[in-house]
């Protein structure tokens, strides 16, 4: 659709691409530039509710940090479960940039399963569906907004189109 992009489709599943990063110490990119093309949203998705927290488009940044400082017992349990199910523990913290149907742009929404994942709504509603929407984010400012502290090293980048709870067909392009 006019630019290099990755297309993700999901039907009652997650379509996910994860890229582990091994940055040199102190190397945190200042800005993140990305684009989303979303043809349709699903009104039943609700980022705050377990079992309804699907999203058509998520861009995920994962960070390392001191787990003894901010993690609660529940976070350690969720991380262990993640290790058993997905083969890797949760990172110290993650930001998910999300196009949502319900919450306004700028909302910071905790993941319903762990406080160590925060979802930042970058676009809301259907007004800009079926067109490329460009984003320019300040990574450190977003991390501070979500977690109230400076970020550690960024250790992962991911894309996820998700309908495992609703079973709905969803599609997104990531540029």
PDB file of C-alpha atoms in Angstrom:
ATOM      1  CA  UNK A   1       0.000   0.000   0.000  1.00  0.00           C
ATOM      2  CA  UNK A   2       2.695   2.412  -1.004  1.00  0.00           C
ATOM      3  CA  UNK A   3       5.502   1.710   1.507  1.00  0.00           C
ATOM      4  CA  UNK A   4       7.528  -1.165   2.950  1.00  0.00           C
ATOM      5  CA  UNK A   5       5.429  -2.837   5.641  1.00  0.00           C
ATOM      6  CA  UNK A   6       4.647  -6.037   7.483  1.00  0.00           C
ATOM      7  CA  UNK A   7       1.091  -7.333   7.393  1.00  0.00           C
ATOM      8  CA  UNK A   8      -0.295  -9.271  10.345  1.00  0.00           C
ATOM      9  CA  UNK A   9      -3.555 -11.199  10.404  1.00  0.00           C
ATOM     10  CA  UNK A  10      -5.121 -13.047  13.298  1.00  0.00           C
ATOM     11  CA  UNK A  11      -8.243 -15.156  13.642  1.00  0.00           C
ATOM     12  CA  UNK A  12      -8.753 -16.246  17.227  1.00  0.00           C
ATOM     13  CA  UNK A  13      -4.992 -16.103  17.784  1.00  0.00           C
ATOM     14  CA  UNK A  14      -1.997 -13.791  18.071  1.00  0.00           C
ATOM     15  CA  UNK A  15       0.102 -12.854  15.071  1.00  0.00           C
ATOM     16  CA  UNK A  16       3.363 -11.817  16.712  1.00  0.00           C
ATOM     17  CA  UNK A  17       6.870 -10.942  15.618  1.00  0.00           C
ATOM     18  CA  UNK A  18       9.515 -10.474  18.333  1.00  0.00           C
ATOM     19  CA  UNK A  19      13.030  -9.189  17.753  1.00  0.00           C
ATOM     20  CA  UNK A  20      15.417  -9.523  20.696  1.00  0.00           C
ATOM     21  CA  UNK A  21      17.896  -6.654  20.947  1.00  0.00           C
ATOM     22  CA  UNK A  22      21.355  -6.603  22.535  1.00  0.00           C
ATOM     23  CA  UNK A  23      22.180  -2.897  22.746  1.00  0.00           C
ATOM     24  CA  UNK A  24      25.528  -1.654  24.030  1.00  0.00           C
ATOM     25  CA  UNK A  25      25.300  -0.292  27.607  1.00  0.00           C
ATOM     26  CA  UNK A  26      23.642   3.103  27.759  1.00  0.00           C
ATOM     27  CA  UNK A  27      22.347   2.919  24.178  1.00  0.00           C
ATOM     28  CA  UNK A  28      18.683   3.852  24.202  1.00  0.00           C
ATOM     29  CA  UNK A  29      17.201   5.244  21.006  1.00  0.00           C
ATOM     30  CA  UNK A  30      15.688   8.662  21.732  1.00  0.00           C
ATOM     31  CA  UNK A  31      12.772   8.461  19.302  1.00  0.00           C
ATOM     32  CA  UNK A  32      10.706   5.788  17.637  1.00  0.00           C
ATOM     33  CA  UNK A  33       9.123   6.400  14.230  1.00  0.00           C
ATOM     34  CA  UNK A  34       6.518   3.942  12.965  1.00  0.00           C
ATOM     35  CA  UNK A  35       3.323   3.786  10.930  1.00  0.00           C
ATOM     36  CA  UNK A  36       0.129   1.788  11.246  1.00  0.00           C
ATOM     37  CA  UNK A  37      -2.515   0.963   8.664  1.00  0.00           C
ATOM     38  CA  UNK A  38      -5.659  -0.503  10.243  1.00  0.00           C
ATOM     39  CA  UNK A  39      -8.670  -1.383   8.080  1.00  0.00           C
ATOM     40  CA  UNK A  40     -11.125  -2.074  10.943  1.00  0.00           C
ATOM     41  CA  UNK A  41     -11.448  -2.064  14.727  1.00  0.00           C
ATOM     42  CA  UNK A  42     -13.499  -4.379  16.895  1.00  0.00           C
ATOM     43  CA  UNK A  43     -15.872  -2.709  19.402  1.00  0.00           C
ATOM     44  CA  UNK A  44     -15.772  -5.659  21.835  1.00  0.00           C
ATOM     45  CA  UNK A  45     -12.023  -5.347  22.521  1.00  0.00           C
ATOM     46  CA  UNK A  46     -11.285  -3.827  25.952  1.00  0.00           C
ATOM     47  CA  UNK A  47      -7.644  -3.362  26.960  1.00  0.00           C
ATOM     48  CA  UNK A  48      -8.518  -3.173  30.669  1.00  0.00           C
ATOM     49  CA  UNK A  49     -10.418  -6.464  30.949  1.00  0.00           C
ATOM     50  CA  UNK A  50      -9.035  -9.986  31.207  1.00  0.00           C
ATOM     51  CA  UNK A  51     -10.458 -12.085  28.417  1.00  0.00           C
ATOM     52  CA  UNK A  52     -11.304  -9.006  26.295  1.00  0.00           C
ATOM     53  CA  UNK A  53      -7.852  -7.415  25.943  1.00  0.00           C
ATOM     54  CA  UNK A  54      -7.346  -8.015  22.224  1.00  0.00           C
ATOM     55  CA  UNK A  55      -5.906  -5.271  20.000  1.00  0.00           C
ATOM     56  CA  UNK A  56      -5.724  -4.933  16.238  1.00  0.00           C
ATOM     57  CA  UNK A  57      -2.279  -3.256  16.337  1.00  0.00           C
ATOM     58  CA  UNK A  58       0.380  -3.270  19.055  1.00  0.00           C
ATOM     59  CA  UNK A  59       4.012  -2.223  18.775  1.00  0.00           C
ATOM     60  CA  UNK A  60       5.939  -3.524  21.808  1.00  0.00           C
ATOM     61  CA  UNK A  61       9.150  -2.196  23.379  1.00  0.00           C
ATOM     62  CA  UNK A  62      10.736  -4.342  26.108  1.00  0.00           C
ATOM     63  CA  UNK A  63      13.239  -3.100  28.687  1.00  0.00           C
ATOM     64  CA  UNK A  64      15.643  -4.596  31.197  1.00  0.00           C
ATOM     65  CA  UNK A  65      15.850  -3.408  34.785  1.00  0.00           C
ATOM     66  CA  UNK A  66      16.228  -4.363  38.439  1.00  0.00           C
ATOM     67  CA  UNK A  67      13.425  -6.830  39.179  1.00  0.00           C
ATOM     68  CA  UNK A  68      14.105  -6.744  42.920  1.00  0.00           C
ATOM     69  CA  UNK A  69      13.179  -3.046  42.992  1.00  0.00           C
ATOM     70  CA  UNK A  70       9.745  -2.793  41.356  1.00  0.00           C
ATOM     71  CA  UNK A  71       8.382  -6.279  40.879  1.00  0.00           C
ATOM     72  CA  UNK A  72       5.624  -7.697  43.057  1.00  0.00           C
ATOM     73  CA  UNK A  73       5.192 -11.402  43.821  1.00  0.00           C
ATOM     74  CA  UNK A  74       2.481 -11.611  41.144  1.00  0.00           C
ATOM     75  CA  UNK A  75       4.900 -10.270  38.504  1.00  0.00           C
ATOM     76  CA  UNK A  76       7.391 -13.029  39.329  1.00  0.00           C
ATOM     77  CA  UNK A  77       4.642 -15.639  38.984  1.00  0.00           C
ATOM     78  CA  UNK A  78       3.451 -14.226  35.641  1.00  0.00           C
ATOM     79  CA  UNK A  79       7.068 -14.177  34.444  1.00  0.00           C
ATOM     80  CA  UNK A  80       7.562 -17.824  35.418  1.00  0.00           C
ATOM     81  CA  UNK A  81       4.360 -18.779  33.595  1.00  0.00           C
ATOM     82  CA  UNK A  82       5.546 -16.860  30.554  1.00  0.00           C
ATOM     83  CA  UNK A  83       8.781 -18.829  30.677  1.00  0.00           C
ATOM     84  CA  UNK A  84       6.876 -22.103  30.743  1.00  0.00           C
ATOM     85  CA  UNK A  85       4.404 -21.161  27.995  1.00  0.00           C
ATOM     86  CA  UNK A  86       6.440 -18.922  25.681  1.00  0.00           C
ATOM     87  CA  UNK A  87       9.936 -20.148  26.517  1.00  0.00           C
ATOM     88  CA  UNK A  88      11.111 -16.815  27.911  1.00  0.00           C
ATOM     89  CA  UNK A  89      10.399 -14.816  31.060  1.00  0.00           C
ATOM     90  CA  UNK A  90       8.777 -11.390  30.984  1.00  0.00           C
ATOM     91  CA  UNK A  91      11.163  -8.493  30.539  1.00  0.00           C
ATOM     92  CA  UNK A  92      11.501  -6.042  33.421  1.00  0.00           C
ATOM     93  CA  UNK A  93       8.962  -3.729  31.759  1.00  0.00           C
ATOM     94  CA  UNK A  94       7.218  -3.310  28.407  1.00  0.00           C
ATOM     95  CA  UNK A  95       5.410  -0.505  26.639  1.00  0.00           C
ATOM     96  CA  UNK A  96       2.795  -1.404  24.045  1.00  0.00           C
ATOM     97  CA  UNK A  97       1.784   1.320  21.600  1.00  0.00           C
ATOM     98  CA  UNK A  98      -1.828   0.476  20.689  1.00  0.00           C
ATOM     99  CA  UNK A  99      -4.534   1.606  18.262  1.00  0.00           C
ATOM    100  CA  UNK A 100      -7.701   1.223  20.294  1.00  0.00           C
ATOM    101  CA  UNK A 101     -11.425   1.544  19.728  1.00  0.00           C
ATOM    102  CA  UNK A 102     -12.450   2.556  23.246  1.00  0.00           C
ATOM    103  CA  UNK A 103      -9.892   4.673  25.121  1.00  0.00           C
ATOM    104  CA  UNK A 104      -8.638   8.102  23.980  1.00  0.00           C
ATOM    105  CA  UNK A 105      -5.181   8.676  22.545  1.00  0.00           C
ATOM    106  CA  UNK A 106      -2.736   9.400  25.364  1.00  0.00           C
ATOM    107  CA  UNK A 107      -4.332   6.913  27.774  1.00  0.00           C
ATOM    108  CA  UNK A 108      -1.913   4.695  29.687  1.00  0.00           C
ATOM    109  CA  UNK A 109      -3.581   1.388  30.489  1.00  0.00           C
ATOM    110  CA  UNK A 110      -2.007  -1.331  32.642  1.00  0.00           C
ATOM    111  CA  UNK A 111      -2.133  -4.813  31.196  1.00  0.00           C
ATOM    112  CA  UNK A 112      -4.878  -6.735  33.049  1.00  0.00           C
ATOM    113  CA  UNK A 113      -2.425  -9.513  34.004  1.00  0.00           C
ATOM    114  CA  UNK A 114       0.660  -7.557  35.145  1.00  0.00           C
ATOM    115  CA  UNK A 115       1.558  -3.975  36.036  1.00  0.00           C
ATOM    116  CA  UNK A 116       4.903  -4.470  34.242  1.00  0.00           C
ATOM    117  CA  UNK A 117       3.243  -4.015  30.849  1.00  0.00           C
ATOM    118  CA  UNK A 118       1.682  -0.638  30.089  1.00  0.00           C
ATOM    119  CA  UNK A 119      -0.354   0.085  26.985  1.00  0.00           C
ATOM    120  CA  UNK A 120      -0.161   3.594  25.559  1.00  0.00           C
ATOM    121  CA  UNK A 121      -3.013   4.418  23.207  1.00  0.00           C
ATOM    122  CA  UNK A 122      -1.488   6.246  20.222  1.00  0.00           C
ATOM    123  CA  UNK A 123      -4.630   6.295  18.079  1.00  0.00           C
ATOM    124  CA  UNK A 124      -8.270   5.895  19.003  1.00  0.00           C
ATOM    125  CA  UNK A 125     -11.414   5.271  17.054  1.00  0.00           C
ATOM    126  CA  UNK A 126     -12.248   4.822  13.389  1.00  0.00           C
ATOM    127  CA  UNK A 127     -11.527   8.325  12.046  1.00  0.00           C
ATOM    128  CA  UNK A 128      -8.216   7.378  10.422  1.00  0.00           C
ATOM    129  CA  UNK A 129      -8.921   3.786   9.412  1.00  0.00           C
ATOM    130  CA  UNK A 130      -7.820   2.643   5.939  1.00  0.00           C
ATOM    131  CA  UNK A 131      -4.915   5.084   5.755  1.00  0.00           C
ATOM    132  CA  UNK A 132      -1.336   5.156   6.938  1.00  0.00           C
ATOM    133  CA  UNK A 133      -0.970   6.973  10.259  1.00  0.00           C
ATOM    134  CA  UNK A 134       2.565   8.032  11.232  1.00  0.00           C
ATOM    135  CA  UNK A 135       3.804   8.194  14.818  1.00  0.00           C
ATOM    136  CA  UNK A 136       6.893   9.785  16.378  1.00  0.00           C
ATOM    137  CA  UNK A 137       7.372   8.822  20.023  1.00  0.00           C
ATOM    138  CA  UNK A 138       9.885   9.896  22.685  1.00  0.00           C
ATOM    139  CA  UNK A 139      10.793   6.531  24.201  1.00  0.00           C
ATOM    140  CA  UNK A 140      12.186   7.819  27.506  1.00  0.00           C
ATOM    141  CA  UNK A 141       9.269  10.216  28.074  1.00  0.00           C
ATOM    142  CA  UNK A 142       6.759   7.436  27.376  1.00  0.00           C
ATOM    143  CA  UNK A 143       8.542   5.043  29.749  1.00  0.00           C
ATOM    144  CA  UNK A 144       8.603   7.684  32.499  1.00  0.00           C
ATOM    145  CA  UNK A 145       4.898   8.373  31.902  1.00  0.00           C
ATOM    146  CA  UNK A 146       4.071   4.669  32.146  1.00  0.00           C
ATOM    147  CA  UNK A 147       6.374   3.594  34.989  1.00  0.00           C
ATOM    148  CA  UNK A 148       7.522   6.772  36.778  1.00  0.00           C
ATOM    149  CA  UNK A 149      11.225   6.030  36.307  1.00  0.00           C
ATOM    150  CA  UNK A 150      13.954   6.144  33.674  1.00  0.00           C
ATOM    151  CA  UNK A 151      14.078   3.164  31.316  1.00  0.00           C
ATOM    152  CA  UNK A 152      16.829   0.580  31.381  1.00  0.00           C
ATOM    153  CA  UNK A 153      18.274  -0.899  28.200  1.00  0.00           C
ATOM    154  CA  UNK A 154      15.752  -1.703  25.469  1.00  0.00           C
ATOM    155  CA  UNK A 155      16.043  -5.471  24.957  1.00  0.00           C
ATOM    156  CA  UNK A 156      13.213  -6.212  22.548  1.00  0.00           C
ATOM    157  CA  UNK A 157      10.950  -4.922  19.810  1.00  0.00           C
ATOM    158  CA  UNK A 158       7.752  -6.647  18.785  1.00  0.00           C
ATOM    159  CA  UNK A 159       4.600  -6.366  16.712  1.00  0.00           C
ATOM    160  CA  UNK A 160       1.339  -8.047  17.674  1.00  0.00           C
ATOM    161  CA  UNK A 161      -2.079  -8.298  16.088  1.00  0.00           C
ATOM    162  CA  UNK A 162      -4.279 -10.079  18.578  1.00  0.00           C
ATOM    163  CA  UNK A 163      -7.750 -11.655  18.620  1.00  0.00           C
ATOM    164  CA  UNK A 164      -7.179 -14.745  20.761  1.00  0.00           C
ATOM    165  CA  UNK A 165      -9.969 -13.794  23.173  1.00  0.00           C
ATOM    166  CA  UNK A 166     -12.667 -12.653  20.755  1.00  0.00           C
ATOM    167  CA  UNK A 167     -11.929 -14.978  17.858  1.00  0.00           C
ATOM    168  CA  UNK A 168     -12.527 -12.048  15.488  1.00  0.00           C
ATOM    169  CA  UNK A 169     -10.609 -11.693  12.215  1.00  0.00           C
ATOM    170  CA  UNK A 170      -8.210  -8.721  12.449  1.00  0.00           C
ATOM    171  CA  UNK A 171      -5.558  -7.261  10.142  1.00  0.00           C
ATOM    172  CA  UNK A 172      -2.957  -4.532  10.535  1.00  0.00           C
ATOM    173  CA  UNK A 173       0.044  -3.281   8.574  1.00  0.00           C
ATOM    174  CA  UNK A 174       3.163  -2.045  10.360  1.00  0.00           C
ATOM    175  CA  UNK A 175       5.530   0.387   8.669  1.00  0.00           C
TER     176      UNK A 175
END
